N, CA and C of each residue as an Amber inpcrd file, in Angstrom:
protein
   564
   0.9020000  19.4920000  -5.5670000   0.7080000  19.8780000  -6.9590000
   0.7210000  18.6320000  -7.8440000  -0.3440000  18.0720000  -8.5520000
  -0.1570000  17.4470000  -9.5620000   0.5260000  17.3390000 -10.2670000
   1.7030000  16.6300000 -11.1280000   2.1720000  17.0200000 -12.2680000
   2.1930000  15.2890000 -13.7170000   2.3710000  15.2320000 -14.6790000
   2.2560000  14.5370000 -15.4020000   2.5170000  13.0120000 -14.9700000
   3.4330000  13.0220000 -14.0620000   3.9710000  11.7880000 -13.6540000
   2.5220000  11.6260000 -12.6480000   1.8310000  12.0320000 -12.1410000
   0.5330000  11.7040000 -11.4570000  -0.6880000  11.2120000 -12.2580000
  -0.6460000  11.7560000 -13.3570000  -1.6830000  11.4250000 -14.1810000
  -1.6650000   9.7070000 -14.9020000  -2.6730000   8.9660000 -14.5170000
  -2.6680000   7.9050000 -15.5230000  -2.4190000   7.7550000 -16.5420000
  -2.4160000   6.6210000 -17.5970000  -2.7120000   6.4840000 -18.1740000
  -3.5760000   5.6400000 -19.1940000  -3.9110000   5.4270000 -20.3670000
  -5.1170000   4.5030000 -20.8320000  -4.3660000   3.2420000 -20.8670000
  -5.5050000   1.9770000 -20.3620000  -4.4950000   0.5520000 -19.7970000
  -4.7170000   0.5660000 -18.2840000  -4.8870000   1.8240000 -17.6500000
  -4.6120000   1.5430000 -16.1940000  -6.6570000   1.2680000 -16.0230000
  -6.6510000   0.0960000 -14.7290000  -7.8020000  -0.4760000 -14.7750000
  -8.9160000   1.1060000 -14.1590000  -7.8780000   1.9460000 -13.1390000
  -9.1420000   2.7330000 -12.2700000 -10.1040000   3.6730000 -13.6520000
  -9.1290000   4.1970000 -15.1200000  -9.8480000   4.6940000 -16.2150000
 -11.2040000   4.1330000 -16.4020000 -11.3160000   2.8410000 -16.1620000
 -12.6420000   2.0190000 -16.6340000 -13.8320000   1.5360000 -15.5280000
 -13.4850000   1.9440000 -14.4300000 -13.9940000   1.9270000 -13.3350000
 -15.5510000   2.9430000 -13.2510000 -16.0940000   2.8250000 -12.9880000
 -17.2370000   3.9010000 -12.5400000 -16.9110000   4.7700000 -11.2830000
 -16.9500000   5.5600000 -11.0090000 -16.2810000   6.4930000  -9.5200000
 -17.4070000   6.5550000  -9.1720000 -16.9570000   6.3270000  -7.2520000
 -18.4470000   6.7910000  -6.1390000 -18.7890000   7.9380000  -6.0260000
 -19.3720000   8.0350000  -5.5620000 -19.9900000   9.7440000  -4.7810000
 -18.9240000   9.8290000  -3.6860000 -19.0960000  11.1420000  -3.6640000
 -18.2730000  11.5530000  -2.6570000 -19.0750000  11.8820000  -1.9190000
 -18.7130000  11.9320000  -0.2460000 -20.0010000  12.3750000   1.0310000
 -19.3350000  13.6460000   1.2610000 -20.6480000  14.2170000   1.9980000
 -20.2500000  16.1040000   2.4900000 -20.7580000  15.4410000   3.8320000
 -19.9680000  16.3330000   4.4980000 -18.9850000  16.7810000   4.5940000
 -17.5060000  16.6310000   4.0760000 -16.8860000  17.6020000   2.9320000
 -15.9780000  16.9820000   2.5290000 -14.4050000  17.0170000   3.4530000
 -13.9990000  15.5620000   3.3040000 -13.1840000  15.3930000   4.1530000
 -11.8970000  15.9430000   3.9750000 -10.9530000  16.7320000   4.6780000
  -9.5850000  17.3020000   3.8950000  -9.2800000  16.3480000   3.0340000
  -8.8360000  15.3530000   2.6060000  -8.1690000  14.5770000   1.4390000
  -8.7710000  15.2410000   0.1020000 -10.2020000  14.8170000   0.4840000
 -11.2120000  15.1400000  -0.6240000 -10.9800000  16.6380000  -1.2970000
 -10.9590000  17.7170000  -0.2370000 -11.1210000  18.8690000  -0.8810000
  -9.3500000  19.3300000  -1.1420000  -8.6800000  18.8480000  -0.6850000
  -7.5320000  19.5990000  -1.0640000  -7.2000000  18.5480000  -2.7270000
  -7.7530000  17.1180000  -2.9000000  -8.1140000  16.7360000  -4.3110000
  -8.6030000  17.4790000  -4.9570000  -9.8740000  17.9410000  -4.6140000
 -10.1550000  19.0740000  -5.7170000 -10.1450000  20.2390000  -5.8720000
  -8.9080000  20.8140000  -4.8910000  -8.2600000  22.1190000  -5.3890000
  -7.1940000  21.4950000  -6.1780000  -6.2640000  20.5080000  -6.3860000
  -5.2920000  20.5000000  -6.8680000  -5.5600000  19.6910000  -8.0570000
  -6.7520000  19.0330000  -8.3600000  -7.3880000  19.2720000  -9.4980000
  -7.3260000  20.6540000 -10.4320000  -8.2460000  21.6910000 -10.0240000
  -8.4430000  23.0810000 -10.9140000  -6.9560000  23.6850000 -10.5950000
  -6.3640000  23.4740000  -9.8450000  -4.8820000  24.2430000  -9.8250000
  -4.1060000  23.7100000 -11.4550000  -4.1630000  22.2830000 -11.1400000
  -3.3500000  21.6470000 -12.5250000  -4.2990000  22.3490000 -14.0600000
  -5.4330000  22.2380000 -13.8460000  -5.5960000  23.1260000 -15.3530000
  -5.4990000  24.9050000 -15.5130000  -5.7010000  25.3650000 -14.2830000
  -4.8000000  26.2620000 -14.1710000  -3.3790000  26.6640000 -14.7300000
  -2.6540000  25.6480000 -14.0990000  -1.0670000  25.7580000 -14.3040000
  -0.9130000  25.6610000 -15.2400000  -1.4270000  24.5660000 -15.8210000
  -1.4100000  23.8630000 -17.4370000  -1.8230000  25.1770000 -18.4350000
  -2.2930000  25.8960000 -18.3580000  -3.0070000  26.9090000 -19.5380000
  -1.5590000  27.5990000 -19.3170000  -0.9880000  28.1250000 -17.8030000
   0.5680000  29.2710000 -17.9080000   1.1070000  28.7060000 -18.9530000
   1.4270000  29.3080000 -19.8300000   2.8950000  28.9510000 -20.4590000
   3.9420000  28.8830000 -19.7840000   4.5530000  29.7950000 -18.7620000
   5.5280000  29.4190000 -17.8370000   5.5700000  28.3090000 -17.1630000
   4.2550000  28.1280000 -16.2710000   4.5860000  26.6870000 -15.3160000
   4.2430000  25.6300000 -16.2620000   3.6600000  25.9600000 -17.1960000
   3.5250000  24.5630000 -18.2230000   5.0360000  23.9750000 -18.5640000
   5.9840000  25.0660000 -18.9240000   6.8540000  24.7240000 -18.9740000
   7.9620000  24.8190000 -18.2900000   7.5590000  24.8670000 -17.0240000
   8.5530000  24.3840000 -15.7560000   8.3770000  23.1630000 -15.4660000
   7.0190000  22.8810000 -15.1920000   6.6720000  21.2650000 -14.3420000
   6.5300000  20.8270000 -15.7890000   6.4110000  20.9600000 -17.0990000
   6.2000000  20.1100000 -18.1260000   4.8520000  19.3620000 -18.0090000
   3.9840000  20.5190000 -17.9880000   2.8460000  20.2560000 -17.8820000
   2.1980000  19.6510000 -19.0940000   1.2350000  18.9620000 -19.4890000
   0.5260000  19.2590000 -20.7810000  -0.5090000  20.4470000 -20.4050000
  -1.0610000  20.8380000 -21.3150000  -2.1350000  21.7870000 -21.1880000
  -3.2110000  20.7480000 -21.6520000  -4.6160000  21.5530000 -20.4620000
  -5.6330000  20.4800000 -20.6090000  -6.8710000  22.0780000 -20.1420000
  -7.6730000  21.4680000 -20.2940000  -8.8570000  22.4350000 -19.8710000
  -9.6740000  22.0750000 -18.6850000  -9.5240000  20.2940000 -18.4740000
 -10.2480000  19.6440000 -17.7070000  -9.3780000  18.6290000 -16.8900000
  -9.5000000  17.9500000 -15.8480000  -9.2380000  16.8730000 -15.1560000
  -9.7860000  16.0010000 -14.4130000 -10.1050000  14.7850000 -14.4940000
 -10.7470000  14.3690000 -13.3740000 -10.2920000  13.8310000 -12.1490000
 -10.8500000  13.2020000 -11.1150000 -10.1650000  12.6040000 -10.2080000
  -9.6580000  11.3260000 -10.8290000 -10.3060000  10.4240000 -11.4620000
  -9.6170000   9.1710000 -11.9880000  -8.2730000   9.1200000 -12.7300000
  -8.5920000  10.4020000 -13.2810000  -7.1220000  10.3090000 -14.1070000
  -5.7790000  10.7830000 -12.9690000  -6.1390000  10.7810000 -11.8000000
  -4.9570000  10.6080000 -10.5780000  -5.0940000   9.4600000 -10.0840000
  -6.1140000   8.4780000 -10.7530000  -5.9760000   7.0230000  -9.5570000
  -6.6520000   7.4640000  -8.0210000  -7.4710000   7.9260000  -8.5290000
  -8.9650000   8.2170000  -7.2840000 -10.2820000   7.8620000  -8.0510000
 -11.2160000   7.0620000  -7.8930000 -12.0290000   6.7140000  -8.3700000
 -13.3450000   7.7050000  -7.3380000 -12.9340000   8.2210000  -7.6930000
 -14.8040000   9.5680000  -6.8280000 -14.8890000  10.4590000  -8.0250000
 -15.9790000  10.8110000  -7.7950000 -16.7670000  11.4190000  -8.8190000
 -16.6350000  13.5410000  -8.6740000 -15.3810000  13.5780000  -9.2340000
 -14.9780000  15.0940000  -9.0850000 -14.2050000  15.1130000 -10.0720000
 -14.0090000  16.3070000 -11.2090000 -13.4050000  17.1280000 -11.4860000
 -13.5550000  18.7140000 -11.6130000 -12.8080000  18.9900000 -12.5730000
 -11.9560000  20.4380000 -12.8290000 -12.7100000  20.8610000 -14.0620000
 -12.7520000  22.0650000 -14.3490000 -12.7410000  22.9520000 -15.2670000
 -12.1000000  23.9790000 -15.7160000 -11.2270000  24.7260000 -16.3330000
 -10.9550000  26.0020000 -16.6050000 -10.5590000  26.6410000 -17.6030000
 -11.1950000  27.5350000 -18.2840000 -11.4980000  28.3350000 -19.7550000
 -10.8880000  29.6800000 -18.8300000 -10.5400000  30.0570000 -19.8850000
 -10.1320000  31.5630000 -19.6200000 -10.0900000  32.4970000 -20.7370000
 -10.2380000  33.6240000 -20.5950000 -10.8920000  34.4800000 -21.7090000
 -10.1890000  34.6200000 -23.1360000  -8.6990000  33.9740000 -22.7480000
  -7.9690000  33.9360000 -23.8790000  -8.1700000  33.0170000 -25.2660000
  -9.2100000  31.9310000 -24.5700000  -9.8660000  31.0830000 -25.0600000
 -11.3220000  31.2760000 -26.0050000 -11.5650000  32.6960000 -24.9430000
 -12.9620000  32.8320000 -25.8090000 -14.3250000  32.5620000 -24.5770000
 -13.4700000  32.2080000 -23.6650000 -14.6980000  31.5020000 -22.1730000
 -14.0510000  32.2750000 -20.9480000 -15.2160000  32.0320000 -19.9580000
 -14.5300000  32.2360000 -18.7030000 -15.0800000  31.6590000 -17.8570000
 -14.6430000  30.2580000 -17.6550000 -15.4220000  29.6280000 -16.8140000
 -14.0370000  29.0810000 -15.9400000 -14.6340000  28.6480000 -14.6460000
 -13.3920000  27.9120000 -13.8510000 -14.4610000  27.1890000 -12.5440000
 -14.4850000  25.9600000 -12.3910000 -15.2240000  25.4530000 -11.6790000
 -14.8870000  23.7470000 -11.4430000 -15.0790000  23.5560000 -10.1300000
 -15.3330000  22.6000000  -9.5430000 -16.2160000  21.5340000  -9.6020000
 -16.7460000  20.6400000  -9.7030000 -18.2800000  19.9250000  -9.9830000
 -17.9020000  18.7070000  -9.2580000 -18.6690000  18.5480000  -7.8680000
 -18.6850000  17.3460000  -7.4720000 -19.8380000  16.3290000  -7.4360000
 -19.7870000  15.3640000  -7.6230000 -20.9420000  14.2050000  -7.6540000
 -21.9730000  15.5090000  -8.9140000 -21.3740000  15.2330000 -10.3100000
 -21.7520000  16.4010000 -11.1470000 -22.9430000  15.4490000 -12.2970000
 -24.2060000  15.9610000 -12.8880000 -24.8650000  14.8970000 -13.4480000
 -25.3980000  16.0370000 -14.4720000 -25.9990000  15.5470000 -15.5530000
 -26.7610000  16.7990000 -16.1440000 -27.8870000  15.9930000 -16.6490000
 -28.9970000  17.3230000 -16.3490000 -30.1430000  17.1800000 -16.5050000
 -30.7510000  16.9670000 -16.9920000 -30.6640000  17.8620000 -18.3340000
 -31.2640000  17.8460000 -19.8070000 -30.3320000  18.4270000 -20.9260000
 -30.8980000  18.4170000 -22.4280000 -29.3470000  18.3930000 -22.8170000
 -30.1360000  18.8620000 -24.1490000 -29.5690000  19.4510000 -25.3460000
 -30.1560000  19.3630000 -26.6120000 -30.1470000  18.0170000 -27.2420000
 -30.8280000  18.3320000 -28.4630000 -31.0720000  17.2610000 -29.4310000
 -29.5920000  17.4160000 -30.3140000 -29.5100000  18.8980000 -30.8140000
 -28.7100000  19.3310000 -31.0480000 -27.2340000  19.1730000 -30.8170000
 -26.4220000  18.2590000 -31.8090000 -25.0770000  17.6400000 -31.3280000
 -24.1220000  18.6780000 -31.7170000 -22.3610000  18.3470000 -31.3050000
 -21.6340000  19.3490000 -31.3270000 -20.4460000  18.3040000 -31.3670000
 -19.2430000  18.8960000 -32.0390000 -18.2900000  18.0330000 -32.0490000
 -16.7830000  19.3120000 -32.6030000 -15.6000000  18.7460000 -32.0080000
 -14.5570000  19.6650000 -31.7760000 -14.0100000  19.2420000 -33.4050000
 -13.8070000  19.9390000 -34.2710000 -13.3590000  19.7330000 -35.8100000
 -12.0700000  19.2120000 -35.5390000 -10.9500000  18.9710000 -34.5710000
 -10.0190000  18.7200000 -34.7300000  -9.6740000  17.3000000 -34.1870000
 -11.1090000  16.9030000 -32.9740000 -11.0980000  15.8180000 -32.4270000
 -10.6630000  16.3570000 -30.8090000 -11.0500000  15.0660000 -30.1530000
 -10.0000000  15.3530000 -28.5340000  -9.5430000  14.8520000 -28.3060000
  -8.5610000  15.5080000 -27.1990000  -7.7010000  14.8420000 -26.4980000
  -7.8760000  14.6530000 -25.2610000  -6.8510000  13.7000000 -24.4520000
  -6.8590000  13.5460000 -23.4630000  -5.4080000  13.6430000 -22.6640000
  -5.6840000  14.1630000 -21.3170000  -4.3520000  14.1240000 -20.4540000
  -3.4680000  12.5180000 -20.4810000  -4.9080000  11.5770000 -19.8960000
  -4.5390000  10.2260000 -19.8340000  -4.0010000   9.4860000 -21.3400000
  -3.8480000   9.8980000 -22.5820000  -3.6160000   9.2680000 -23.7640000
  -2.9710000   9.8120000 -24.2180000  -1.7770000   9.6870000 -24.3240000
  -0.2780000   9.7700000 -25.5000000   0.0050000   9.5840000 -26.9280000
  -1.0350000   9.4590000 -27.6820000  -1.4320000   9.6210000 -28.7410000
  -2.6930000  10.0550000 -29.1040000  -2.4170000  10.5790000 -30.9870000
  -3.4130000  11.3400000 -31.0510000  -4.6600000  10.3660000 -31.9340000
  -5.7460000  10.4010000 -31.2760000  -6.8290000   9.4280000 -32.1280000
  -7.7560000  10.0180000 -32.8970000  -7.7140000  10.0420000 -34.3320000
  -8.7950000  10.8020000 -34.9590000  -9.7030000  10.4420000 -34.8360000
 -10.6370000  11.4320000 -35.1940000 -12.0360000  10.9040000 -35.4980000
 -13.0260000  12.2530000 -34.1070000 -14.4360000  12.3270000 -35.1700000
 -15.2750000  13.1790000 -34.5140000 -15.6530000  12.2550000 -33.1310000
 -16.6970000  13.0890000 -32.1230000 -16.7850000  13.0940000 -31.2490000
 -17.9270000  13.3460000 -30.8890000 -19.0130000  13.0370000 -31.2450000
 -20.2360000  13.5140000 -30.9290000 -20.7260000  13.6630000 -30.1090000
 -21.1960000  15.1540000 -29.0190000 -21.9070000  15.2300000 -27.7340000
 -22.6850000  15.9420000 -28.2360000 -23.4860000  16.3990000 -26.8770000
 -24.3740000  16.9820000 -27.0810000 -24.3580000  19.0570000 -27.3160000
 -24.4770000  19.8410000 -27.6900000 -24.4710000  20.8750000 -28.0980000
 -24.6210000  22.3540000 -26.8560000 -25.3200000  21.6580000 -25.8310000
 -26.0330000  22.2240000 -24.9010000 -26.8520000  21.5620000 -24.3000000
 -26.0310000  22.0810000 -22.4810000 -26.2670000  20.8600000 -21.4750000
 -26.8990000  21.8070000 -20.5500000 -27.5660000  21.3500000 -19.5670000
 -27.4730000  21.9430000 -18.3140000 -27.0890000  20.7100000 -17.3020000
 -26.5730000  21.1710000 -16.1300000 -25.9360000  20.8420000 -15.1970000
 -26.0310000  20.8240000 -14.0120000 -25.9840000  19.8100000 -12.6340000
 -25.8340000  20.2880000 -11.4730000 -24.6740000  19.7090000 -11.4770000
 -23.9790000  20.0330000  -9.9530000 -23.2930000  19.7060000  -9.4860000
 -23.0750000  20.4620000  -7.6950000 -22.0820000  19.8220000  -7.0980000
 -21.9480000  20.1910000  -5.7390000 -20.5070000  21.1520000  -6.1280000
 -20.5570000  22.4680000  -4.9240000 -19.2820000  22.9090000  -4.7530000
 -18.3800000  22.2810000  -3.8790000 -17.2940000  23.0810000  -3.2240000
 -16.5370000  22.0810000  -1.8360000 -17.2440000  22.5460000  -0.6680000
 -18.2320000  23.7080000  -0.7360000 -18.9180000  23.7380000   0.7300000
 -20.4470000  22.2540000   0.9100000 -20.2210000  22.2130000  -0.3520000
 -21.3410000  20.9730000  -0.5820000 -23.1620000  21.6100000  -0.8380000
 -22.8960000  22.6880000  -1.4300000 -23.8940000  23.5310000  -2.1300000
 -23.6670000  23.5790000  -3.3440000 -25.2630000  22.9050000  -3.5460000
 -25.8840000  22.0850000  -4.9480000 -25.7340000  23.5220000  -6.3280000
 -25.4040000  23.6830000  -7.3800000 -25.1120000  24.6500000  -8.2240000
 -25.8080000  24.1670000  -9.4060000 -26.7140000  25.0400000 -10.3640000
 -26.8560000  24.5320000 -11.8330000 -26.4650000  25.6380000 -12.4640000
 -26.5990000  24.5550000 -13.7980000 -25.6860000  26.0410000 -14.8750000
 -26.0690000  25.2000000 -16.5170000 -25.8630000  26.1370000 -17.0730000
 -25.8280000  26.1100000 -18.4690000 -24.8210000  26.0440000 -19.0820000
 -24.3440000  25.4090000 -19.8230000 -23.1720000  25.3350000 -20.9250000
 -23.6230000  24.8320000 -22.5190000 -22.5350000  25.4750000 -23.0200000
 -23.0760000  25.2920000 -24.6000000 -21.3330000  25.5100000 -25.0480000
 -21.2210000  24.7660000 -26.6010000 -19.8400000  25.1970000 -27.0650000
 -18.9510000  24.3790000 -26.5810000 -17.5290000  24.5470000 -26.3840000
 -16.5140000  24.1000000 -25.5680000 -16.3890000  23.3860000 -24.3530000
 -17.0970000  24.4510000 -23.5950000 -17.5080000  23.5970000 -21.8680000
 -18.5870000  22.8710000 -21.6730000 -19.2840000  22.5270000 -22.9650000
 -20.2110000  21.7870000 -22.6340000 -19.6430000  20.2550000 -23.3140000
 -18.4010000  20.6230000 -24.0530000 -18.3370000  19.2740000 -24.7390000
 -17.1020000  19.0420000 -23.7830000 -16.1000000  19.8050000 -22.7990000
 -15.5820000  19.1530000 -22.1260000 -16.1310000  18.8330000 -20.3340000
 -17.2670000  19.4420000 -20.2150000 -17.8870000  18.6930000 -19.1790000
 -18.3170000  17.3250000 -19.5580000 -18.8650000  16.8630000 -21.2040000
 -18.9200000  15.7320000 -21.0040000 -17.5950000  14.6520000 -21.5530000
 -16.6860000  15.3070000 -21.5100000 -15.4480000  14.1670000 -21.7900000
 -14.9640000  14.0700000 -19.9230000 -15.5190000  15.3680000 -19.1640000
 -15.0410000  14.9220000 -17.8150000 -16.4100000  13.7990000 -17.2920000
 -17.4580000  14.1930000 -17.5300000 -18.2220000  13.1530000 -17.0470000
 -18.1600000  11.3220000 -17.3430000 -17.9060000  11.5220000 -18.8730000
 -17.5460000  10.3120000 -18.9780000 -16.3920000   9.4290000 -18.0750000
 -15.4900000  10.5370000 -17.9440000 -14.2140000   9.9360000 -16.7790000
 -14.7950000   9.2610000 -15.8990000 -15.8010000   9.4860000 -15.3330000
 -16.4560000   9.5500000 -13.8820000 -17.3560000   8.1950000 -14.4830000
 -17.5880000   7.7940000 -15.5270000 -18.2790000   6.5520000 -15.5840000
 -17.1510000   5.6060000 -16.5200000 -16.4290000   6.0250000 -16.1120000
 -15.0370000   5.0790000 -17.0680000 -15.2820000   4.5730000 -18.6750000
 -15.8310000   5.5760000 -19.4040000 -15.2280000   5.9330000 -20.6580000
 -14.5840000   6.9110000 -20.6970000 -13.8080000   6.8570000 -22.2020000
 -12.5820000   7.1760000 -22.7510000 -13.6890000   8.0570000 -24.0510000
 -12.9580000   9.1070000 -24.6330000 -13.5470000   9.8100000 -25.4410000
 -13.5050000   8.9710000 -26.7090000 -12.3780000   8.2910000 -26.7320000
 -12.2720000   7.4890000 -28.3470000 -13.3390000   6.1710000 -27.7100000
 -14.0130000   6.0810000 -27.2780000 -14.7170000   4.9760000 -27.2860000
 -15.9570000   5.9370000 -27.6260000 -16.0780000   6.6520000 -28.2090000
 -17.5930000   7.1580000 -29.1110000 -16.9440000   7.1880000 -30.7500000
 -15.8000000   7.2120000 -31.0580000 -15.4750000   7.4510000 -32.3620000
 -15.5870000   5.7710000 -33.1770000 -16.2070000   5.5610000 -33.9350000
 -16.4580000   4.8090000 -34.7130000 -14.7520000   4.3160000 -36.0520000
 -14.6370000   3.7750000 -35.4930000 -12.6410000   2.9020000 -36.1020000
 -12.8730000   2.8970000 -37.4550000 -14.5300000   2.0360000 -37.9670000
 -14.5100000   2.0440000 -39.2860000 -14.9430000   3.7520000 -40.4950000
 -15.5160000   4.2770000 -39.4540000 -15.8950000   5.5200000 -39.9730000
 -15.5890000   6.7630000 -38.6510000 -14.3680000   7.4570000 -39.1810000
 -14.0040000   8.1060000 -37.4080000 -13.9430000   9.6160000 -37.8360000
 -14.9180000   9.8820000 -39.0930000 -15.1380000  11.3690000 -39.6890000
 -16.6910000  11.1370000 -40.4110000 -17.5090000  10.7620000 -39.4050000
 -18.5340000  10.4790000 -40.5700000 -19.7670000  12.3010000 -40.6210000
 -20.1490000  12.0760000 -41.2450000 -21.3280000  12.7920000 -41.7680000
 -22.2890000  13.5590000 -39.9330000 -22.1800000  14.4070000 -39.8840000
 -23.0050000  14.4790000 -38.2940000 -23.8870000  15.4750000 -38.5460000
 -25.3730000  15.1010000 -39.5860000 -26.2140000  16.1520000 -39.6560000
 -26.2890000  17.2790000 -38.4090000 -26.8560000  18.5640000 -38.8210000
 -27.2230000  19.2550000 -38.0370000 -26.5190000  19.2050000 -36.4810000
 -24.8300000  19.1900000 -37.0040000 -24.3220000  19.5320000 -35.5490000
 -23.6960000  20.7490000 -35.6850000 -23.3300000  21.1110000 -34.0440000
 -22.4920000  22.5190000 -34.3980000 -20.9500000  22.0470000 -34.3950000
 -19.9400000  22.4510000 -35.4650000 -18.4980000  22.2630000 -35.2550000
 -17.8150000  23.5690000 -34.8250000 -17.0570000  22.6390000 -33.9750000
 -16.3360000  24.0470000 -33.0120000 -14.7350000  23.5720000 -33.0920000
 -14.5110000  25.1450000 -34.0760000 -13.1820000  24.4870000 -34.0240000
 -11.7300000  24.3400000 -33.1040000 -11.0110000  23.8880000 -32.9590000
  -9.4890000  23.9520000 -32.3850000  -9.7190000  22.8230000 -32.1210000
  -8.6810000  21.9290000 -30.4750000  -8.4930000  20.5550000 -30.1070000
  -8.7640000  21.1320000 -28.4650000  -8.6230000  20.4670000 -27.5120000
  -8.8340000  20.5170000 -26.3640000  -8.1810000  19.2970000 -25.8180000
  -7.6560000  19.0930000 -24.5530000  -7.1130000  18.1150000 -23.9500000
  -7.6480000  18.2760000 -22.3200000  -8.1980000  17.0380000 -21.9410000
  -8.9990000  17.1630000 -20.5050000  -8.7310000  15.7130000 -19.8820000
């Protein structure tokens, strides 16, 4: 089981790293990584085990932010949220994307960062997606909203940016014609 003391943090060099592909057949290390990936945002949403293991709550995880540099994380929305998504994405890329930007009104967060950094966040609005499952069957999908703006704070993991490295220091609320704002915070 993952718990906070596993998770990096920003400073540590593997964050800035680019992560490999992972090969299929996936090897036990690999896949029991990315069950205990989606387990931790799992756990993290309980209020109970959140606050047994002193979890943070997150929606997303990647492998880097355990100090594994491969290209896998986590997902999981649950209806209490407004979503219901829960998924895996390995060696995950997206295809095409809107023009149409989107940004969380409250800003994001991250598992790996212990403080809070203002400032918008600009992605894209609506993505589509592949990715591999753990049998190593190729999946696409659509996202828009929430899971589309934290698939790309997990993708970025996977090429070693940090979400505050899109927010602009001198202007970190600026003007974002024609985006959609979605409100609350998220942590991934």
């Amino acid at each position: 089981m993952i718990l906070m003391k596993d998770i990096i943090r920003e400073g540590h060099p593997t964050l800035r790293k680019r992560a490999e592909d992972v090969p299929f057949p996936l090897s036990a290390e690999d896949r029991e990584l990315a069950e205990e990936l989606l387990e931790y945002v799992i756990n993290s949403q309980d209020d109970e085990l959140a606050e047994k293991y002193d979890l943070r709550p997150g929606v997303g995880i990647a492998a880097p932010q355990v100090n594994v540099a491969k290209r896998m994380f986590a997902l999981h929305f649950d209806e209490s949220i407004g979503e219901d998504l829960s998924m895996i994405a390995i060696n995950p890329r997206i295809v095409s994307h809107s023009v149409e930007r989107a940004y969380l009104a409250a800003g994001e967060g991250c598992l790996s960062v212990d403080r809070a950094v203002p400032g918008y966040v600009p992605r894209y609005a609506r993505i589509t997606i592949k990715a591999f499952n753990l049998d190593g069957e190729e999946f696409k999908m659509r996202l828009k909203g929430l899971p589309a703006i934290a698939f790309q704070h997990e993708m970025d993991h996977l090429n070693g940016v940090m979400f505050f490295d899109h927010i602009d220091a001198k202007n970190p609320f600026p003007q974002i014609d024609h985006a959609i704002v979605i409100g609350g915070d998220t942590e991934a």
